[in-house]
Structures are given as structure tokens and as C-alpha cells.
Amino acid sequence: MGRSTETDPALTDTARRWLVRLTSGEMTEREMVQFRQWVEEPSHERIFQRELTNWRKLGQLREGLASSIRLPSAAQILRRRLGRWGRIGATAAVAVCSIMIFGPSLLLRAEADHLAGAELRRVTLPDGSHAVLDAGTALAVRFSDGKRRVELLRGRAWFDVAHNPGPRFEVSAAGGIIQDIGTAFEVARKGDDVEAAVSEGTVRVFASSRPGASQVLRAGQRVRFNDTAFAREADIPVRRVAAWRTGNIVLEGVTIRQAVAEVSRYRSGPTWVWGDISTAQPITVVLRSDRPEAALQALAVSANLSLLKMPGGITIVRQKSAQ
Amino acid sequence: MPSNAAALSRLMFAEERSLKRFFARLVDRDSLDDTLQALWIRLQRVEDDPPIEDKSAFLFYLARNVALDQGRAEARRKRLQAEIENVVWGDEYVPALDEVAIAKDELARVLAKAEALPEPTRTIFYLNRMDNIRQREIAKRLGVSRTTVEKHMRRALAALGDALDGR
């Protein structure tokens, strides 16, 4: 263990305290100055170096530890939050607003009320309707004032609406409303646009770009709208509506770069692309979102890429060097 | 509530969308709601004397000031965060790509220790270290205070650090 100061438990403890502060997301500028002063002392720096190396090494526990971590399910968290504010139909004017973000991004929005997860989630809404949320999806539940409404903040979701008397189930997204008439349907946010597609039954779509008008959609029909535009899209086979919900990532005519980006949404660690990995031919593939590592591997083999795995779940994707 | 403040607050809610578009140029997308709230708090301090002729112009004048403050605070936070990331993940103290792989037997030992951590220490450690989730966020999720989260992180690091140091 070397010099005696390096095994000093008090100094080791101080170094670890600094690490906890540094990685807390709460460190202040003033603390940063204090840290810099503390670490200037060479014996402190040596201990800090050792503990920092340990901190980085601990990333390798991920795989082994993941199986023993039991996070509350999205539905449990949703129930817990609803419980706090009362039940559906409560007359209180409080907007019940629970935001769940299921996403692989590591540093999620600091103040949002969210939940990370790189895979699909099936949640049961307070009225018994079901929703399947794709990775990276954020949904706010706003069941209040006699409304059954959820807001799609990010990503895409497929809804299977429970039929019961009372207000119609609605999904709002980017100023538009997709209202259930008896249905299963998908709503997806694509940049500023919203896309709605029906897999069963009928919905009615209201968009702010078409005040006073609405569009009825039946199974297989789609629309795309935003603040200023509204367009019917080509019909698609019903089984292709929200095909992602069964765990298939269907990519048609995309570049390898887009395919890697899509797969990386389902990985728990960051995926970095190094250099130019474009290939001339657009590709069409069907991959499994529940096995993102295998999917990435499959893409790598087909496009002659190499994958470099780093501590902390980071994978670097790059073109194989010419042999 | 003084009537200027009341009128400006009403106007603020009426103009919410255009205010947010206005804010979007000065602050992060994620803090549009916070900025709006800061503006509302600022509006409550507006007095009735002198009377305000053009309430809309005054509203946007205050909105600009609030957003500029918010934008400056965000810029400082980002600078600080970048400095911290550099300490933790850069090569200032430890070469970034230094040999940090754990030997197999060592990994097994540390993993055993990690699995033996009591709850909620283990879950908190996992969320913070593996998923990079901020302590504040973890506290919210698990329904505990932020200082509790920090305490559990210190415990986890003490146990696992000792295991890595061979103690």
C-alpha cells in the first residue's frame, strides 16, 4: 500500500466524499474551489487519483449487478403518484400530472419527474386502458376535471383504450388531440410533427393547424400534423401500426448511421459513432429491441463495422480498418 | 394583489405560448416552465404606482430580464458541470483510458460485496453510478431526501472502495 498517508482512512474518506459530491449533480462553484484547494496537496492528489480510478472501475459491475436491482415498475410509480393526489374523477382542480420518461439518455432532464429505462414498457392507466411506451418516451397523465387525457411529451406510444362510460380517452401532443372512438392506436412525436395511426377501431384527430375541423381515421389510416400543417399519410397494413410494440425494430431504407442511432436508443449505455460509417446502400432490417447488444452486433457484421466496448457501458462504433 | 400585478398575471397566462417561444431563444428548452414561473413571481412584486400604460410591452420587458438572468445562471451551471465532468471522466487526474479493467477475481470479490450491500444502498449506488442519475432525481424516485441518497452513496463507495483497495 506504500506511504502511510495513502492508507490514511480519514483522507481516503475525504477523497470519497469529494467523489460523491462531484458526481452528485449538486456541487456548487464554491465547493469546486474548495475541492481544487484540497486536491492541490500532493498526498491528497495521490489518494484522489486512486479513488477516482476505483470510481471508474466500478462501472464494470453493471452487468453483474443489474440482475439484483429491482426498480419499481412504471405502473407502480404511476399508481403511487396518483394515490398521492386522489383518484380519477376527483373534483379537485389539481391537474394530476405524472411524467414518466423511459429513456436511455444518461443525464435526463434534471427537474422532470421521470424514470429511466432503455426498453419498452407496458403501463396500465388509471382508467384501465393500456399503453405501450417505446424507449425514450415521456407521457404525462392528466386525468382531471372529468377528462381522460394523457399528453405525449416525447417518443411514441400505442394505446389500447378501455371502454367505459364517461369522457372519451384523449391523447394530446404538440397542440393536437387524438380522441378515441373505440380503438387501439399509436401516437408518435417526430421532431415537431405528430403522427397518429390506427390499428383497430376509429379515432378523431384535432390539430391546431386546422381549427374547427377534425379528421376521422380508421384502421390502417395515418395522419401527420404540426402547428401549421396537416396531411393524410399513405395507409399501412394494420399489423405494421406500431410494429415496434412487439419488440421489433423495423427499419426500412435507412442509412447504417440511422440504424445504429435507432438501436442505440434501446441500449443502456451510450453509443458513440467514430468517423464516417456511411455505406452507399440504404438497408432494411428487422431487429429485436429487447436484445440491443445483439442487434448492434448484427448491424456491425452486415456493414463491416467494429464495436469497441468501454467501461461504463459505452460502445464505440467505427468502420473496420482496411486489412 | 395589486391590480397591475393581477392584470399582468392574467396577461401572462393569455400569452403563455408566445412567452415560451420568446424564452426559447434565451434559456434551455427544459427550463421554459421554470422561467415562466420566475416571471410570475416577479410580476407579483409589480406595484400599482405608477400605472402601466402598455401592459403587454411591460410584460415582455420583464420577461426579457427574467430570461436573461435565467440564461446566465444556466451558463454558469453548465461551465461548472463541464469542469466537474472533466475531473471525473477526463484525464486531469487519471489518464482517461488508463488500465481500469478489474481483474476477474477482483471483479468477483467486488461484485459479491456490491450484491451484499443492504437496500436501499445497493439500488441507490446502481442508479447513481451505473445509470448516472442525479441524486436529486433518485431521491424523488425513491421518496427519500437528497441527503439520504448522498449518505448511501458514501456508504457504498466506502464498502466497494475498500474492496478494490484490497481491504
Coordinates of C-alpha atoms in Angstrom, one line a residue:
Chain A
M1 CA 0.0 0.0 0.0
G2 CA 3.1 2.3 0.1
R3 CA 3.3 5.5 2.0
S4 CA 1.4 5.8 5.2
T5 CA -0.7 8.8 4.2
E6 CA -2.1 6.8 1.3
T7 CA -3.8 4.4 3.6
D8 CA -4.9 7.1 6.0
P9 CA -8.6 6.2 6.5
A10 CA -9.6 9.8 7.2
L11 CA -8.0 11.0 4.0
T12 CA -9.5 8.2 2.0
D13 CA -12.9 9.0 3.4
T14 CA -12.4 12.7 2.4
A15 CA -11.5 11.7 -1.1
R16 CA -14.6 9.6 -1.4
R17 CA -16.7 12.3 0.0
W18 CA -15.4 14.6 -2.8
L19 CA -16.2 12.0 -5.4
V20 CA -19.8 11.7 -4.1
R21 CA -20.1 15.4 -4.2
L22 CA -18.6 15.7 -7.7
T23 CA -20.9 13.1 -9.1
S24 CA -24.0 14.3 -7.2
G25 CA -25.2 16.9 -9.7
E26 CA -25.4 19.3 -6.8
M27 CA -21.9 20.6 -6.5
T28 CA -21.6 24.4 -6.1
E29 CA -19.0 26.7 -7.5
R30 CA -17.8 27.4 -4.0
E31 CA -17.3 23.7 -3.3
M32 CA -15.4 23.3 -6.6
V33 CA -12.9 26.0 -5.4
Q34 CA -12.6 24.1 -2.1
F35 CA -12.0 20.8 -3.9
R36 CA -9.3 22.3 -6.1
Q37 CA -7.6 23.6 -3.0
W38 CA -7.8 20.3 -1.2
V39 CA -6.5 18.2 -4.2
E40 CA -3.6 20.6 -4.7
E41 CA -1.8 18.9 -1.8
P42 CA 0.3 16.1 -3.5
S43 CA -0.6 13.4 -0.9
H44 CA -4.3 14.3 -1.3
E45 CA -4.0 14.1 -5.1
R46 CA -2.5 10.6 -4.9
I47 CA -5.4 9.4 -2.8
F48 CA -7.9 11.1 -5.0
Q49 CA -6.3 9.5 -8.1
R50 CA -6.6 6.1 -6.6
E51 CA -10.2 6.6 -5.5
L52 CA -11.1 8.1 -8.9
T53 CA -9.7 5.1 -10.6
N54 CA -11.8 2.9 -8.3
W55 CA -14.9 5.0 -9.2
R56 CA -14.3 4.4 -12.9
K57 CA -13.6 0.7 -12.3
L58 CA -17.0 0.3 -10.5
G59 CA -18.7 0.8 -13.9
Q60 CA -17.8 -2.8 -14.6
L61 CA -20.1 -4.0 -12.0
R62 CA -23.1 -3.0 -14.2
E63 CA -23.7 -6.3 -15.9
G64 CA -23.3 -8.4 -12.7
L65 CA -25.3 -6.1 -10.5
A66 CA -28.2 -5.3 -12.9
S67 CA -30.0 -8.6 -12.2
S68 CA -30.2 -7.9 -8.5
I69 CA -31.7 -4.4 -8.9
R70 CA -35.4 -4.3 -8.6
L71 CA -36.8 -1.0 -9.6
P72 CA -40.4 -0.2 -9.1
S73 CA -42.3 -0.7 -12.3
A74 CA -43.7 2.2 -14.2
A75 CA -47.2 1.2 -13.3
Q76 CA -46.3 1.1 -9.6
I77 CA -44.8 4.5 -9.7
L78 CA -47.8 5.8 -11.6
R79 CA -50.2 4.3 -9.0
R80 CA -48.1 5.8 -6.2
R81 CA -48.3 9.2 -7.7
L82 CA -52.0 9.1 -8.5
G83 CA -52.5 7.8 -5.0
R84 CA -51.0 11.0 -3.7
W85 CA -53.4 13.2 -5.5
G86 CA -56.5 11.2 -5.3
R87 CA -58.5 9.1 -7.7
I88 CA -59.7 9.6 -11.2
G89 CA -62.7 11.9 -11.4
A90 CA -61.7 13.8 -8.3
T91 CA -63.3 17.1 -8.4
A92 CA -60.2 18.9 -7.3
A93 CA -59.0 21.2 -10.0
V94 CA -55.5 20.0 -9.4
A95 CA -54.1 18.7 -12.7
V96 CA -52.8 15.2 -12.0
C97 CA -49.6 15.4 -13.8
S98 CA -47.2 12.5 -13.6
I99 CA -44.5 12.4 -16.1
M100 CA -42.7 9.2 -16.9
I101 CA -39.7 9.3 -19.1
F102 CA -38.5 5.9 -20.2
G103 CA -35.2 6.6 -21.9
P104 CA -31.7 5.5 -22.3
S105 CA -30.2 9.0 -22.0
L106 CA -27.9 9.2 -19.1
L107 CA -28.3 12.7 -17.9
L108 CA -32.0 13.1 -18.0
R109 CA -33.6 16.4 -17.6
A110 CA -32.8 17.4 -14.1
E111 CA -36.1 18.6 -12.9
A112 CA -38.5 16.4 -14.7
D113 CA -40.3 13.7 -12.8
H114 CA -39.0 10.8 -14.7
L115 CA -38.0 7.2 -14.9
A116 CA -35.2 5.8 -17.0
G117 CA -35.3 2.5 -18.8
A118 CA -34.0 1.5 -22.2
E119 CA -36.7 -0.9 -23.1
L120 CA -40.4 -0.9 -23.9
R121 CA -42.8 -0.5 -21.0
R122 CA -46.4 -1.6 -20.8
V123 CA -48.3 0.5 -18.4
T124 CA -51.9 0.4 -17.2
L125 CA -53.5 3.8 -17.0
P126 CA -55.9 4.7 -14.1
D127 CA -59.0 4.0 -16.2
G128 CA -57.8 0.5 -17.1
S129 CA -56.5 1.5 -20.6
H130 CA -53.2 0.1 -21.6
A131 CA -50.3 1.9 -23.2
V132 CA -47.1 0.5 -24.6
L133 CA -44.3 3.1 -24.4
D134 CA -41.3 2.9 -26.6
A135 CA -37.9 3.5 -25.2
G136 CA -37.3 7.2 -24.5
T137 CA -41.0 8.0 -24.3
A138 CA -42.4 10.6 -21.9
L139 CA -46.0 10.5 -21.1
A140 CA -47.9 12.9 -18.8
V141 CA -51.1 11.6 -17.3
R142 CA -53.7 14.4 -16.9
F143 CA -56.8 12.7 -15.6
S144 CA -58.7 15.6 -14.0
D145 CA -61.7 17.8 -14.5
G146 CA -63.6 14.7 -15.7
K147 CA -61.2 14.3 -18.6
R148 CA -59.3 11.1 -19.6
R149 CA -56.3 12.7 -21.2
V150 CA -52.7 11.8 -21.4
E151 CA -50.1 14.0 -23.1
L152 CA -47.3 12.6 -25.2
L153 CA -44.3 14.7 -24.4
R154 CA -41.7 12.7 -26.3
G155 CA -41.3 9.5 -28.2
R156 CA -44.2 7.2 -29.2
A157 CA -46.8 5.2 -27.6
W158 CA -49.5 2.7 -28.6
F159 CA -52.8 2.8 -26.7
D160 CA -55.4 0.2 -26.2
V161 CA -58.3 2.0 -24.7
A162 CA -60.6 0.5 -22.1
H163 CA -64.2 1.0 -22.9
N164 CA -66.2 2.5 -20.2
P165 CA -68.9 5.2 -20.0
G166 CA -67.8 8.7 -19.3
P167 CA -65.4 11.0 -21.2
R168 CA -63.6 9.9 -24.3
F169 CA -60.0 8.9 -23.9
E170 CA -57.7 11.5 -25.5
V171 CA -54.0 11.9 -26.3
S172 CA -52.6 15.4 -26.7
A173 CA -49.4 16.0 -28.5
A174 CA -47.9 19.2 -29.9
G175 CA -51.2 21.1 -29.8
G176 CA -53.2 18.4 -31.4
I177 CA -55.7 15.9 -29.8
I178 CA -56.3 12.3 -30.8
Q179 CA -59.6 11.3 -29.4
D180 CA -60.6 7.7 -29.1
I181 CA -63.9 6.5 -30.5
G182 CA -63.4 2.8 -29.9
T183 CA -59.9 1.9 -30.5
A184 CA -56.3 0.9 -30.4
F185 CA -53.9 3.4 -31.9
E186 CA -50.4 4.8 -32.0
V187 CA -49.3 8.4 -31.4
A188 CA -45.7 9.3 -32.2
R189 CA -43.7 12.5 -32.0
K190 CA -41.3 13.0 -34.8
G191 CA -39.5 16.3 -34.3
D192 CA -42.1 19.0 -34.3
D193 CA -44.6 16.6 -36.1
V194 CA -47.0 14.2 -34.6
E195 CA -48.0 11.1 -36.4
A196 CA -51.2 9.1 -35.5
A197 CA -52.0 5.7 -36.8
V198 CA -55.0 3.4 -36.0
S199 CA -54.6 -0.3 -35.5
E200 CA -58.2 -1.0 -34.6
G201 CA -61.5 0.9 -34.5
T202 CA -61.7 4.7 -35.0
V203 CA -60.2 7.9 -33.7
R204 CA -60.8 11.5 -34.3
V205 CA -57.9 13.9 -34.7
F206 CA -58.0 17.6 -33.9
A207 CA -54.9 19.7 -34.8
S208 CA -54.2 23.3 -34.1
S209 CA -53.3 23.8 -37.7
R210 CA -57.0 23.0 -38.6
P211 CA -59.1 24.9 -36.1
G212 CA -62.7 23.8 -36.0
A213 CA -62.1 20.8 -38.2
S214 CA -61.3 17.2 -37.3
Q215 CA -60.3 14.1 -39.2
V216 CA -61.7 10.6 -38.5
L217 CA -59.3 7.8 -39.0
R218 CA -60.0 4.1 -39.3
A219 CA -57.8 1.0 -39.0
G220 CA -54.6 1.3 -41.1
Q221 CA -55.1 5.1 -41.7
R222 CA -52.5 7.7 -40.7
V223 CA -52.1 11.4 -40.4
R224 CA -49.2 13.6 -39.7
F225 CA -49.5 17.1 -38.4
N226 CA -47.8 20.0 -36.7
D227 CA -48.6 23.6 -35.7
T228 CA -49.1 24.7 -39.3
A229 CA -49.7 21.6 -41.5
F230 CA -51.9 18.6 -41.6
A231 CA -51.7 15.7 -44.0
R232 CA -53.0 12.2 -44.6
E233 CA -50.2 9.7 -45.0
A234 CA -50.5 6.6 -47.1
D235 CA -52.4 3.8 -45.4
I236 CA -50.4 0.9 -44.0
P237 CA -51.3 -2.7 -43.1
V238 CA -52.8 -2.8 -39.7
R239 CA -50.1 -5.2 -38.4
R240 CA -47.5 -2.5 -39.3
V241 CA -49.1 0.1 -37.0
A242 CA -46.7 0.5 -34.0
A243 CA -44.9 -2.7 -35.0
W244 CA -42.2 -1.6 -32.5
R245 CA -44.6 -2.6 -29.7
T246 CA -43.9 -6.2 -30.2
G247 CA -40.2 -5.6 -29.7
N248 CA -39.4 -5.5 -33.4
I249 CA -37.4 -2.5 -34.7
V250 CA -38.4 -2.3 -38.3
L251 CA -36.1 -0.1 -40.3
E252 CA -36.8 0.4 -44.0
G253 CA -34.4 2.1 -46.4
V254 CA -32.3 3.8 -43.7
T255 CA -28.6 4.5 -43.6
I256 CA -26.4 2.4 -41.4
R257 CA -25.9 5.5 -39.3
Q258 CA -29.6 5.9 -38.7
A259 CA -29.9 2.2 -37.9
V260 CA -27.2 2.4 -35.3
A261 CA -28.8 5.5 -33.8
E262 CA -32.2 3.7 -33.6
V263 CA -30.7 0.6 -32.0
S264 CA -28.7 2.7 -29.5
R265 CA -31.9 4.1 -28.1
Y266 CA -32.5 0.7 -26.6
R267 CA -29.1 0.3 -25.1
S268 CA -28.5 1.3 -21.5
G269 CA -25.1 2.7 -22.1
P270 CA -24.1 5.5 -24.6
T271 CA -23.2 4.6 -28.2
W272 CA -20.7 6.7 -30.0
V273 CA -20.1 6.7 -33.6
W274 CA -16.5 7.4 -34.6
G275 CA -15.8 8.8 -38.0
D276 CA -17.7 8.1 -41.2
I277 CA -19.6 4.8 -41.2
S278 CA -21.8 5.5 -44.1
T279 CA -22.4 2.9 -46.7
A280 CA -23.8 3.7 -50.1
Q281 CA -26.7 1.3 -49.9
P282 CA -29.7 2.1 -47.7
I283 CA -30.6 -1.0 -45.6
T284 CA -33.7 -2.7 -44.5
V285 CA -33.6 -4.7 -41.3
V286 CA -35.8 -6.0 -38.6
L287 CA -34.1 -6.2 -35.2
R288 CA -35.2 -7.1 -31.7
S289 CA -35.3 -4.1 -29.3
D290 CA -35.1 -6.4 -26.3
R291 CA -31.7 -7.5 -27.4
P292 CA -30.0 -4.3 -28.4
E293 CA -26.4 -5.6 -28.0
A294 CA -27.1 -8.5 -30.4
A295 CA -28.9 -6.0 -32.8
L296 CA -25.9 -3.8 -32.8
Q297 CA -23.6 -6.7 -33.4
A298 CA -25.8 -7.8 -36.3
L299 CA -25.6 -4.3 -37.8
A300 CA -21.9 -4.3 -37.3
V301 CA -21.4 -7.6 -39.1
S302 CA -23.6 -6.6 -42.0
A303 CA -21.9 -3.2 -42.5
N304 CA -18.3 -4.2 -41.7
L305 CA -18.1 -2.1 -38.6
S306 CA -16.2 -2.8 -35.4
L307 CA -17.6 -2.4 -31.9
L308 CA -15.3 -1.2 -29.2
K309 CA -16.7 -1.8 -25.7
M310 CA -15.6 0.5 -23.0
P311 CA -16.2 0.6 -19.3
G312 CA -19.4 2.3 -18.3
G313 CA -21.5 0.5 -21.0
I314 CA -20.0 2.8 -23.7
T315 CA -19.8 1.3 -27.1
I316 CA -17.8 3.0 -29.9
V317 CA -18.9 2.1 -33.4
R318 CA -16.4 2.6 -36.2
Q319 CA -15.5 1.4 -39.7
K320 CA -13.3 -1.6 -39.7
S321 CA -9.9 -0.5 -40.9
A322 CA -8.9 -1.8 -44.3
Q323 CA -6.9 -5.0 -43.9
Chain B
M1 CA -53.0 41.6 -5.1
P2 CA -52.3 45.0 -6.6
S3 CA -54.3 45.4 -9.8
N4 CA -51.2 45.9 -12.0
A5 CA -49.8 42.6 -10.8
A6 CA -53.2 40.9 -11.3
A7 CA -53.6 42.3 -14.8
L8 CA -50.1 41.3 -15.8
S9 CA -50.5 37.8 -14.4
R10 CA -53.7 37.3 -16.4
L11 CA -51.9 38.6 -19.5
M12 CA -49.0 36.3 -18.8
F13 CA -51.3 33.2 -18.9
A14 CA -53.0 34.5 -22.0
E15 CA -49.6 35.0 -23.7
E16 CA -48.1 31.8 -22.3
R17 CA -47.3 30.3 -25.7
S18 CA -45.7 33.3 -27.2
L19 CA -43.8 34.0 -24.0
K20 CA -42.4 30.4 -24.2
R21 CA -41.4 31.0 -27.8
F22 CA -39.7 34.2 -26.6
F23 CA -37.9 32.4 -23.8
A24 CA -36.7 29.6 -26.0
R25 CA -34.2 32.0 -27.6
L26 CA -32.6 32.8 -24.2
V27 CA -32.9 29.7 -22.0
D28 CA -32.8 25.9 -22.3
R29 CA -35.9 24.2 -23.6
D30 CA -36.1 22.3 -20.4
S31 CA -36.4 25.4 -18.2
L32 CA -39.2 27.2 -20.1
D33 CA -41.6 26.4 -17.3
D34 CA -39.2 27.4 -14.6
T35 CA -38.6 30.7 -16.4
L36 CA -42.4 31.3 -16.7
Q37 CA -42.7 30.6 -13.0
A38 CA -39.9 33.0 -12.2
L39 CA -41.7 35.6 -14.3
W40 CA -44.9 35.1 -12.4
I41 CA -43.1 35.6 -9.1
R42 CA -41.5 38.7 -10.5
L43 CA -44.9 40.0 -11.6
Q44 CA -46.3 39.7 -8.1
R45 CA -43.9 42.4 -7.0
V46 CA -45.1 45.0 -9.5
E47 CA -46.7 47.9 -7.7
D48 CA -49.8 49.9 -8.8
D49 CA -47.9 53.2 -8.9
P50 CA -47.0 54.3 -11.5
P51 CA -49.8 52.9 -13.6
I52 CA -48.7 50.8 -16.6
E53 CA -49.9 52.1 -20.0
D54 CA -48.8 49.3 -22.3
K55 CA -49.1 46.2 -20.2
S56 CA -48.0 43.8 -22.9
A57 CA -44.8 45.8 -23.6
F58 CA -44.0 45.8 -19.9
L59 CA -44.7 42.1 -19.6
F60 CA -42.2 41.3 -22.3
Y61 CA -39.7 43.8 -20.8
L62 CA -39.8 41.9 -17.5
A63 CA -39.8 38.5 -19.3
R64 CA -36.6 39.5 -21.1
N65 CA -34.9 40.4 -17.8
V66 CA -36.0 37.2 -16.1
A67 CA -34.9 35.1 -19.0
L68 CA -31.6 36.8 -19.2
D69 CA -30.9 36.1 -15.5
Q70 CA -32.0 32.5 -16.0
G71 CA -29.8 32.2 -19.1
R72 CA -26.8 33.5 -17.2
A73 CA -27.4 31.1 -14.3
E74 CA -27.7 28.2 -16.7
A75 CA -24.4 29.2 -18.5
R76 CA -22.6 29.2 -15.2
R77 CA -24.1 25.9 -14.2
K78 CA -23.0 24.4 -17.5
R79 CA -19.5 25.7 -17.1
L80 CA -19.3 24.2 -13.6
Q81 CA -20.7 20.9 -14.8
A82 CA -18.3 20.7 -17.7
E83 CA -15.4 21.3 -15.2
I84 CA -16.7 18.5 -13.0
E85 CA -17.2 16.1 -15.8
N86 CA -13.6 16.8 -16.8
V87 CA -12.4 15.9 -13.3
V88 CA -14.4 12.7 -13.1
W89 CA -14.1 11.5 -16.7
G90 CA -11.2 13.5 -18.2
D91 CA -7.5 12.8 -17.9
E92 CA -6.7 15.6 -15.5
Y93 CA -6.2 13.3 -12.5
V94 CA -6.2 9.8 -14.0
P95 CA -5.4 9.2 -17.7
A96 CA -8.9 8.7 -19.2
L97 CA -8.0 5.4 -20.9
D98 CA -5.7 4.1 -18.3
E99 CA -5.8 0.5 -17.3
V100 CA -9.0 0.5 -15.4
A101 CA -10.1 -3.1 -16.1
I102 CA -10.7 -5.1 -13.0
A103 CA -9.0 -8.5 -12.8
K104 CA -11.5 -11.3 -12.9
D105 CA -11.1 -12.5 -9.3
E106 CA -11.1 -8.9 -8.1
L107 CA -14.3 -8.2 -10.0
A108 CA -15.9 -11.3 -8.4
R109 CA -14.9 -10.1 -5.0
V110 CA -16.2 -6.5 -5.5
L111 CA -19.3 -7.7 -7.1
A112 CA -20.0 -10.0 -4.2
K113 CA -19.6 -7.0 -1.9
A114 CA -21.9 -4.9 -4.1
E115 CA -24.6 -7.5 -4.1
A116 CA -24.3 -7.8 -0.3
L117 CA -24.9 -4.1 0.1
P118 CA -28.1 -3.5 2.1
E119 CA -31.1 -1.8 0.4
P120 CA -31.6 0.9 -0.5
T121 CA -27.8 1.5 -0.6
R122 CA -27.4 -1.0 -3.5
T123 CA -30.2 0.4 -5.6
I124 CA -29.0 4.0 -5.0
F125 CA -25.5 3.1 -5.9
Y126 CA -26.6 1.4 -9.1
L127 CA -28.8 4.3 -10.2
N128 CA -26.2 6.9 -9.4
R129 CA -23.1 5.2 -10.7
M130 CA -24.4 2.9 -13.4
D131 CA -27.3 5.0 -14.7
N132 CA -25.7 8.3 -14.0
I133 CA -28.9 9.6 -12.4
R134 CA -28.6 12.6 -10.3
Q135 CA -29.0 12.3 -6.6
R136 CA -31.9 14.7 -6.6
E137 CA -33.7 12.5 -9.1
I138 CA -33.0 9.3 -7.2
A139 CA -34.4 11.0 -4.0
K140 CA -37.6 11.9 -5.8
R141 CA -38.0 8.4 -7.2
L142 CA -37.4 6.5 -4.0
G143 CA -39.2 9.1 -1.9
V144 CA -36.3 9.9 0.4
S145 CA -34.3 13.1 1.0
R146 CA -31.3 14.0 -1.1
T147 CA -29.0 13.9 1.9
T148 CA -30.1 10.3 2.5
V149 CA -29.1 9.5 -1.1
E150 CA -25.8 11.1 -0.5
K151 CA -25.3 9.2 2.7
H152 CA -26.0 5.9 1.0
M153 CA -23.6 6.7 -1.8
R154 CA -20.8 7.4 0.7
R155 CA -21.5 4.0 2.3
A156 CA -21.4 2.2 -1.0
L157 CA -18.2 3.9 -2.0
A158 CA -16.6 3.1 1.4
A159 CA -17.5 -0.6 1.1
L160 CA -16.6 -1.0 -2.6
G161 CA -13.6 1.3 -2.4
D162 CA -12.2 -0.8 0.4
A163 CA -12.8 -4.0 -1.5
L164 CA -11.0 -2.5 -4.5
D165 CA -8.1 -1.3 -2.3
G166 CA -7.8 -4.9 -1.0
R167 CA -9.0 -4.1 2.5

